[in-house]
Amino acid sequence: MEPSPSGGSRPAEPGPCLRGPGGVCQATSAYSPSEVGAQPGYRVAAVLPAGGCGERMGVPTPKQFCPILERPLISYTLQALERVSWIKDIVVAVTRENMDKMEGIIQRYQHKRISLVESGVTRHRSIFNGLKALTENGSNTKPSKPEVVIIHDAVRPFVEEDVLLKVVTAAKEHGAAGAIRPLVSTVISPSADGCLDHSLERSRYKASEMPQAFLFDVIYDAYQQCSDYDLEFGTECLQLALKYCHTKAKLVEGSSDLWKVTYKQDLYAAESIIKGIISQQICIVMDTKEDKGHIGLLEEMLKNELKHINVTSRTLCHAGRDLQQIILDQCYNFVCVNVLNFDFQETQKLLKLLEDSHLSIFNPVVVVSVHFLDYNSEPFGEKMENIMQIREFSKEVKKRNILLCGLLIYYPQDKLKIQESLRQGATIIAALIKERNPGLAGQLLVA
Amino acid sequence: MEPSPSGGSRPAEPGPCLRGPGGVCQATSAYSPSEVGAQPGYRVAAVLPAGGCGERMGVPTPKQFCPILERPLISYTLQALERVSWIKDIVVAVTRENMDKMEGIIQRYQHKRISLVESGVTRHRSIFNGLKALTENGSNTKPSKPEVVIIHDAVRPFVEEDVLLKVVTAAKEHGAAGAIRPLVSTVISPSADGCLDHSLERSRYKASEMPQAFLFDVIYDAYQQCSDYDLEFGTECLQLALKYCHTKAKLVEGSSDLWKVTYKQDLYAAESIIKGIISQQICIVMDTKEDKGHIGLLEEMLKNELKHINVTSRTLCHAGRDLQQIILDQCYNFVCVNVLNFDFQETQKLLKLLEDSHLSIFNPVVVVSVHFLDYNSEPFGEKMENIMQIREFSKEVKKRNILLCGLLIYYPQDKLKIQESLRQGATIIAALIKERNPGLAGQLLVA
């Protein structure tokens, strides 16, 4: 299954873990444990080695800190883990020089249940440090020893709850478990002179991916016993469990969205996937309950333009709880239709709600303020001046990661022409939501 | 090295192989053989197995035919190969049912030196069919037997001339050669019960990638001898050469842009890379030689906004050869600045040149028609009506894959405000070029 923004297997949504009215951290409904069907009846923690320097990416920033829509990659991964309510502690191993940066990320993106430890010089040493932190006596601020521990990569942001549950359940039964994928390329063994020694039969081997899970005692025991050579040059935790504890890991088929962000092209892919995920819902907000005529048509055309997108509409009249719930449900796209007035009163109300929700801390929110105008029959200058205020509003809210655009829809008497205008309007809205380009914020588009 | 749109190791540019004035197919200067430094002194051909059904992509279209900016992936790969002048023949193996589609692609994108053969049911059988086609006596329409044959994948569009030359040169010397990459994941061997049997030490193995190259007689001999089992279940050509001809392939380190488009996320990555490549050059076209003031400033701001981008400016006054050369050099981005008039005369001249060049057959061309306006001090309605004509022009040229946008730059008396307007204008232009979204074509943006 693919991480497709438009249906199919959905990757864990890197949206915020929003605080509900009671201040409780709510899992998104799509990935709540109840839907997955089960929760482990034992304590589970996770360790994330994040001490790598990203040399393969060819950029100075370690890949786990590379920004995607301005937010560091690791924040999406933490999100995916902390949304799973039965993962009680998450230990992240980072280098000493990145400790402050990591603390800043945790604070800014409101991550919960995270502890930091210093990473080692190799991946295995970092994981070992993370495990050690879990052996200490738990307190309010420190994690406590789990029965099962998940090991995951900071650079695999699209991990789903179901695969986490699968590896955890299999680890509880077998002592160790890990996700695997078919090999994409044939694997070969070079000889010392840089020639082919032999190639492996592709169907008999698998790529070992993450997440993996272990009975804590098994993997901790393995790390305590293992040699310096293992700690320096090893790459496979499952192998340590086998070698030192004779625990044969159960292998679990993972989906292709477990892939590891390794090269620059993977960052592009991750950005496209995240853009797709946060574009799955649009809310049309109206300043009136009465005039549903062209709004209904616009809604229909948006649905047509953006397949598999959930389009809902709400009025702002009651500044409703309705709308707050939609924001809580992490809708990142709003079309504010101004039928009655030619100003930004309604749009401003919506912007206020959005600002209060802090939704845009996590991902950029797109707001399109729609205004209808028959510029052939109406005096234009004054209204234009009104509308051009959008630039000022936009500047303000852009600081809070809200991308506000104006959309002037030509609205003549001729019904056919109206349809064409609305269709064009829908196309423009779709483009703005898809691209989410800050460079277009504050711009007034004309359909 | 990464396939970075902004410098570093540059992937083969999937631009058109443009016809020069003499009707000769010109390699792009950046990848001309002379720059790479050498040409093989023997006949080289290439075989591309393209019979796969793309099951891993999870979409009905086989991945080699998946559109990227509306153009099928395989066309970019063919482009990358045919731009290398010393590859004399390219044989593509496709299924019978895709034969027509493939012929359509060759015609539409003006691919040269291509022959089609029917693919077999497996990859090895397809390659064998391709090799057989090269044993026939060459004629004007049929390829002739090469000394060295390259085998490449249809779904690796970013292959560079230098790696092709490296594998060909190594194959001439060693009989066989192939590109390799470090393993991204550890490779493991599962036991029959779905548990870990053992894991391979990652540093001792490599991923075998494409391109590969062979002395034709070696690989053809190997295919003739090899068993049905090999043809059905084998995946590695280098292994066949070793097993049947005792030829130990030379392994050549490839760059990360050799990666194989396998999953949906790879399509997203490929699209981003291609967008980056065709956004590397912008040409500002002016309707006057005199007024360089704010145009110079706009140019400067564009350079500032788009790092590593080559911005040049030309006047249309002489409808010059200059501009034709820029189009020939595959500039996909034009900013047409209208200082003197408030209509589309100049923009239309440019559009005509672009249409005549057929450049937009290969990739969408972005044209931004810039108009300056002080809408506080000038009568507005009439000019607005003029400018709104852009929608009609845009509809026409959009059919030819030219994405035309209007950009109204607020141009008041106040110098500071002008600067701010121009800066915003540059940001908008940068966004339009980066996103290349057809949904915004025909729109009038206001800075």
mmCIF file of C-alpha atoms in Angstrom, chain A residues 2-7 55-59 123 156 174 179-191 193-209 229 233 235-236 238-239 242 247-252 256-260 262-266 268-273 275 375-376 380-381 384-385 388 391 395 398 407-408 410 420-421 423-424 427-428 430-432 434-447, chain B residues 2-7 55-59 123 156 174 179-191 193-209 229 233 235-236 238-239 242 247-252 256-260 262-266 268-273 275 375-376 380-381 384-385 388 391 395 398 407-408 410 420-421 423-424 427-428 430-432 434-447:
data_model
loop_
_atom_site.group_PDB
_atom_site.id
_atom_site.type_symbol
_atom_site.label_atom_id
_atom_site.label_comp_id
_atom_site.label_asym_id
_atom_site.label_seq_id
_atom_site.Cartn_x
_atom_site.Cartn_y
_atom_site.Cartn_z
ATOM 1 C CA GLU A 2 1.189 3.439 -0.789
ATOM 2 C CA PRO A 3 1.230 6.641 1.230
ATOM 3 C CA SER A 4 -1.304 8.218 -1.017
ATOM 4 C CA PRO A 5 -2.848 11.531 -0.106
ATOM 5 C CA SER A 6 -5.951 10.468 -1.982
ATOM 6 C CA GLY A 7 -7.185 7.368 -0.296
ATOM 7 C CA GLU A 55 26.010 12.869 5.458
ATOM 8 C CA ARG A 56 24.085 11.018 2.765
ATOM 9 C CA MET A 57 21.709 13.931 2.323
ATOM 10 C CA GLY A 58 24.539 16.122 1.142
ATOM 11 C CA VAL A 59 23.288 19.089 3.157
ATOM 12 C CA ARG A 123 23.525 4.133 16.011
ATOM 13 C CA ARG A 156 10.590 7.587 9.134
ATOM 14 C CA HIS A 174 8.478 -13.872 20.230
ATOM 15 C CA ALA A 179 9.103 -4.603 9.923
ATOM 16 C CA ILE A 180 10.436 -5.795 6.585
ATOM 17 C CA ARG A 181 9.939 -4.805 2.969
ATOM 18 C CA PRO A 182 10.763 -6.501 -0.349
ATOM 19 C CA LEU A 183 14.128 -5.489 -1.808
ATOM 20 C CA VAL A 184 13.914 -2.837 -4.501
ATOM 21 C CA SER A 185 17.355 -3.576 -5.960
ATOM 22 C CA THR A 186 19.305 -6.793 -6.172
ATOM 23 C CA VAL A 187 21.966 -7.042 -3.481
ATOM 24 C CA ILE A 188 25.468 -7.999 -4.498
ATOM 25 C CA SER A 189 28.699 -8.773 -2.778
ATOM 26 C CA PRO A 190 31.760 -7.040 -4.233
ATOM 27 C CA SER A 191 35.168 -8.664 -4.193
ATOM 28 C CA ASP A 193 39.135 -5.625 -6.394
ATOM 29 C CA GLY A 194 35.770 -3.858 -6.874
ATOM 30 C CA CYS A 195 34.285 -6.567 -9.056
ATOM 31 C CA LEU A 196 31.175 -8.677 -8.607
ATOM 32 C CA ASP A 197 31.768 -11.636 -6.341
ATOM 33 C CA HIS A 198 28.214 -12.886 -6.263
ATOM 34 C CA SER A 199 24.655 -11.593 -6.238
ATOM 35 C CA LEU A 200 21.898 -12.618 -3.868
ATOM 36 C CA GLU A 201 18.649 -14.071 -5.089
ATOM 37 C CA ARG A 202 16.381 -11.119 -4.495
ATOM 38 C CA SER A 203 13.286 -13.079 -3.481
ATOM 39 C CA ARG A 204 15.102 -14.845 -0.655
ATOM 40 C CA TYR A 205 16.100 -11.639 1.133
ATOM 41 C CA LYS A 206 14.250 -8.715 2.640
ATOM 42 C CA ALA A 207 15.062 -5.171 3.620
ATOM 43 C CA SER A 208 14.912 -4.735 7.368
ATOM 44 C CA GLU A 209 13.010 -1.557 8.132
ATOM 45 C CA TYR A 229 32.767 -4.329 17.289
ATOM 46 C CA PHE A 233 29.903 -1.485 13.066
ATOM 47 C CA THR A 235 23.390 -1.905 12.109
ATOM 48 C CA GLU A 236 20.762 -4.465 13.030
ATOM 49 C CA LEU A 238 17.318 -7.892 15.522
ATOM 50 C CA GLN A 239 20.700 -9.492 14.921
ATOM 51 C CA LEU A 242 19.513 -13.302 17.952
ATOM 52 C CA THR A 247 15.770 -14.658 20.252
ATOM 53 C CA LYS A 248 14.553 -15.177 16.707
ATOM 54 C CA ALA A 249 12.712 -12.026 15.711
ATOM 55 C CA LYS A 250 9.314 -12.317 14.085
ATOM 56 C CA LEU A 251 9.273 -10.447 10.762
ATOM 57 C CA VAL A 252 6.253 -8.314 9.942
ATOM 58 C CA SER A 256 5.959 1.279 1.627
ATOM 59 C CA ASP A 257 5.334 4.394 3.706
ATOM 60 C CA LEU A 258 7.815 3.095 6.269
ATOM 61 C CA TRP A 259 10.558 4.250 3.965
ATOM 62 C CA LYS A 260 13.483 6.109 5.419
ATOM 63 C CA THR A 262 17.749 9.332 3.302
ATOM 64 C CA TYR A 263 18.424 11.477 0.254
ATOM 65 C CA LYS A 264 17.285 14.887 -0.870
ATOM 66 C CA GLN A 265 14.672 13.343 -3.154
ATOM 67 C CA ASP A 266 13.131 11.712 -0.080
ATOM 68 C CA TYR A 268 10.725 16.222 -1.674
ATOM 69 C CA ALA A 269 8.587 13.112 -1.445
ATOM 70 C CA ALA A 270 7.905 13.643 2.249
ATOM 71 C CA GLU A 271 6.828 17.220 1.585
ATOM 72 C CA SER A 272 4.419 16.136 -1.139
ATOM 73 C CA ILE A 273 2.932 13.459 1.098
ATOM 74 C CA LYS A 275 0.931 18.470 1.733
ATOM 75 C CA TYR A 375 -17.065 44.527 -12.166
ATOM 76 C CA ASN A 376 -18.823 45.415 -15.365
ATOM 77 C CA PHE A 380 -15.093 49.283 -8.785
ATOM 78 C CA GLY A 381 -12.417 51.504 -7.302
ATOM 79 C CA MET A 384 -10.969 47.246 -4.898
ATOM 80 C CA GLU A 385 -9.418 49.424 -2.234
ATOM 81 C CA MET A 388 -6.557 45.315 -1.286
ATOM 82 C CA ARG A 391 -2.369 42.353 1.890
ATOM 83 C CA LYS A 395 1.109 40.050 6.509
ATOM 84 C CA LYS A 398 1.461 35.004 7.865
ATOM 85 C CA LEU A 407 -10.267 35.490 -4.464
ATOM 86 C CA LEU A 408 -12.433 37.814 -6.497
ATOM 87 C CA TYR A 410 -16.578 37.533 -11.355
ATOM 88 C CA GLU A 420 -17.627 29.308 -15.494
ATOM 89 C CA SER A 421 -16.425 31.832 -12.889
ATOM 90 C CA ARG A 423 -15.453 26.618 -11.793
ATOM 91 C CA GLN A 424 -12.376 28.775 -12.253
ATOM 92 C CA THR A 427 -9.585 25.531 -9.686
ATOM 93 C CA ILE A 428 -7.712 28.425 -8.106
ATOM 94 C CA ALA A 430 -7.540 23.840 -5.350
ATOM 95 C CA ALA A 431 -4.190 25.142 -6.606
ATOM 96 C CA LEU A 432 -3.681 27.346 -3.532
ATOM 97 C CA LYS A 434 -2.270 21.996 -3.108
ATOM 98 C CA GLU A 435 0.787 24.222 -3.354
ATOM 99 C CA ARG A 436 0.505 25.984 0.001
ATOM 100 C CA ASN A 437 3.143 28.426 -1.218
ATOM 101 C CA PRO A 438 3.736 31.324 1.199
ATOM 102 C CA GLY A 439 4.759 33.445 -1.789
ATOM 103 C CA LEU A 440 1.147 33.641 -2.899
ATOM 104 C CA ALA A 441 -0.165 34.659 0.518
ATOM 105 C CA GLY A 442 -1.688 38.123 0.532
ATOM 106 C CA GLN A 443 -2.347 37.983 -3.170
ATOM 107 C CA LEU A 444 -5.661 38.775 -4.716
ATOM 108 C CA LEU A 445 -6.607 36.260 -7.355
ATOM 109 C CA VAL A 446 -9.254 36.942 -9.908
ATOM 110 C CA ALA A 447 -11.483 34.275 -11.399
ATOM 111 C CA GLU B 2 22.256 14.479 -4.772
ATOM 112 C CA PRO B 3 19.904 15.318 -7.607
ATOM 113 C CA SER B 4 19.585 18.849 -6.426
ATOM 114 C CA PRO B 5 17.818 21.431 -8.474
ATOM 115 C CA SER B 6 20.022 24.040 -6.935
ATOM 116 C CA GLY B 7 23.548 23.085 -7.723
ATOM 117 C CA GLU B 55 2.193 -3.437 -9.271
ATOM 118 C CA ARG B 56 4.287 -1.943 -6.483
ATOM 119 C CA MET B 57 3.108 1.541 -7.336
ATOM 120 C CA GLY B 58 -0.438 0.589 -6.412
ATOM 121 C CA VAL B 59 -1.856 2.462 -9.403
ATOM 122 C CA ARG B 123 12.538 -8.670 -17.023
ATOM 123 C CA ARG B 156 15.483 5.740 -13.727
ATOM 124 C CA HIS B 174 36.211 -6.050 -18.118
ATOM 125 C CA ALA B 179 26.487 0.921 -11.096
ATOM 126 C CA ILE B 180 26.214 0.242 -7.388
ATOM 127 C CA ARG B 181 25.051 2.197 -4.340
ATOM 128 C CA PRO B 182 25.453 1.699 -0.594
ATOM 129 C CA LEU B 183 22.574 -0.193 1.033
ATOM 130 C CA VAL B 184 20.043 2.058 2.746
ATOM 131 C CA SER B 185 18.564 -0.717 4.914
ATOM 132 C CA THR B 186 20.147 -3.793 6.385
ATOM 133 C CA VAL B 187 19.380 -6.916 4.374
ATOM 134 C CA ILE B 188 18.132 -9.964 6.209
ATOM 135 C CA SER B 189 17.309 -13.537 5.356
ATOM 136 C CA PRO B 190 13.996 -14.797 6.735
ATOM 137 C CA SER B 191 13.509 -18.415 7.736
ATOM 138 C CA ASP B 193 8.490 -19.579 9.548
ATOM 139 C CA GLY B 194 8.767 -15.832 8.938
ATOM 140 C CA CYS B 195 11.447 -15.225 11.545
ATOM 141 C CA LEU B 196 14.938 -13.803 11.222
ATOM 142 C CA ASP B 197 17.425 -16.370 10.078
ATOM 143 C CA HIS B 198 20.402 -14.032 9.766
ATOM 144 C CA SER B 199 21.245 -10.500 8.762
ATOM 145 C CA LEU B 200 23.963 -9.406 6.384
ATOM 146 C CA GLU B 201 26.700 -7.055 7.432
ATOM 147 C CA ARG B 202 25.581 -3.932 5.624
ATOM 148 C CA SER B 203 29.017 -2.607 4.742
ATOM 149 C CA ARG B 204 29.969 -5.801 2.889
ATOM 150 C CA TYR B 205 27.090 -5.605 0.431
ATOM 151 C CA LYS B 206 25.906 -3.138 -2.166
ATOM 152 C CA ALA B 207 22.702 -2.419 -4.001
ATOM 153 C CA SER B 208 23.055 -3.199 -7.679
ATOM 154 C CA GLU B 209 21.577 -0.334 -9.661
ATOM 155 C CA TYR B 229 14.803 -20.729 -14.187
ATOM 156 C CA PHE B 233 13.286 -15.741 -11.516
ATOM 157 C CA THR B 235 16.967 -10.276 -11.577
ATOM 158 C CA GLU B 236 20.649 -9.591 -12.118
ATOM 159 C CA LEU B 238 25.754 -9.104 -14.006
ATOM 160 C CA GLN B 239 25.155 -12.491 -12.413
ATOM 161 C CA LEU B 242 29.442 -14.225 -14.313
ATOM 162 C CA THR B 247 32.967 -12.471 -16.689
ATOM 163 C CA LYS B 248 33.431 -10.640 -13.409
ATOM 164 C CA ALA B 249 31.658 -7.332 -13.713
ATOM 165 C CA LYS B 250 33.449 -4.164 -12.681
ATOM 166 C CA LEU B 251 31.377 -2.262 -10.120
ATOM 167 C CA VAL B 252 31.102 1.508 -10.474
ATOM 168 C CA SER B 256 21.918 8.780 -5.556
ATOM 169 C CA ASP B 257 20.010 10.171 -8.517
ATOM 170 C CA LEU B 258 20.205 6.742 -10.147
ATOM 171 C CA TRP B 259 17.386 5.712 -7.862
ATOM 172 C CA LYS B 260 14.520 3.732 -9.319
ATOM 173 C CA THR B 262 9.210 2.360 -7.564
ATOM 174 C CA TYR B 263 6.564 3.727 -5.230
ATOM 175 C CA LYS B 264 4.172 6.621 -5.365
ATOM 176 C CA GLN B 265 6.455 8.725 -3.193
ATOM 177 C CA ASP B 266 9.152 8.314 -5.853
ATOM 178 C CA TYR B 268 6.431 12.921 -6.092
ATOM 179 C CA ALA B 269 10.191 13.150 -5.728
ATOM 180 C CA ALA B 270 10.734 12.876 -9.480
ATOM 181 C CA GLU B 271 8.224 15.655 -10.105
ATOM 182 C CA SER B 272 9.950 17.943 -7.614
ATOM 183 C CA ILE B 273 13.338 17.249 -9.171
ATOM 184 C CA LYS B 275 10.349 21.094 -11.592
ATOM 185 C CA TYR B 375 -4.223 52.412 -9.270
ATOM 186 C CA ASN B 376 -4.569 55.231 -6.812
ATOM 187 C CA PHE B 380 -8.622 52.001 -13.530
ATOM 188 C CA GLY B 381 -11.670 50.397 -15.132
ATOM 189 C CA MET B 384 -8.462 46.478 -15.889
ATOM 190 C CA GLU B 385 -10.635 45.424 -18.780
ATOM 191 C CA MET B 388 -8.550 40.817 -17.966
ATOM 192 C CA ARG B 391 -7.768 35.012 -19.365
ATOM 193 C CA LYS B 395 -6.897 29.653 -22.442
ATOM 194 C CA LYS B 398 -2.667 26.602 -22.171
ATOM 195 C CA LEU B 407 1.019 40.249 -12.705
ATOM 196 C CA LEU B 408 -0.093 43.740 -11.830
ATOM 197 C CA TYR B 410 1.492 48.512 -7.891
ATOM 198 C CA GLU B 420 8.201 46.768 -1.754
ATOM 199 C CA SER B 421 5.910 46.147 -4.735
ATOM 200 C CA ARG B 423 9.903 42.595 -4.053
ATOM 201 C CA GLN B 424 6.436 41.148 -3.746
ATOM 202 C CA THR B 427 8.089 36.542 -4.730
ATOM 203 C CA ILE B 428 4.957 35.881 -6.754
ATOM 204 C CA ALA B 430 9.146 32.764 -7.957
ATOM 205 C CA ALA B 431 6.080 30.951 -6.596
ATOM 206 C CA LEU B 432 4.502 30.639 -10.043
ATOM 207 C CA LYS B 434 8.277 26.863 -8.623
ATOM 208 C CA GLU B 435 4.767 25.417 -8.541
ATOM 209 C CA ARG B 436 4.008 25.498 -12.269
ATOM 210 C CA ASN B 437 0.372 24.809 -11.411
ATOM 211 C CA PRO B 438 -1.949 24.970 -14.433
ATOM 212 C CA GLY B 439 -4.766 25.972 -12.072
ATOM 213 C CA LEU B 440 -3.200 29.406 -11.700
ATOM 214 C CA ALA B 441 -2.779 29.986 -15.428
ATOM 215 C CA GLY B 442 -4.851 32.842 -16.725
ATOM 216 C CA GLN B 443 -4.995 34.446 -13.316
ATOM 217 C CA LEU B 444 -4.162 38.031 -12.647
ATOM 218 C CA LEU B 445 -2.015 38.418 -9.591
ATOM 219 C CA VAL B 446 -1.594 41.712 -7.836
ATOM 220 C CA ALA B 447 1.555 42.754 -6.038
#
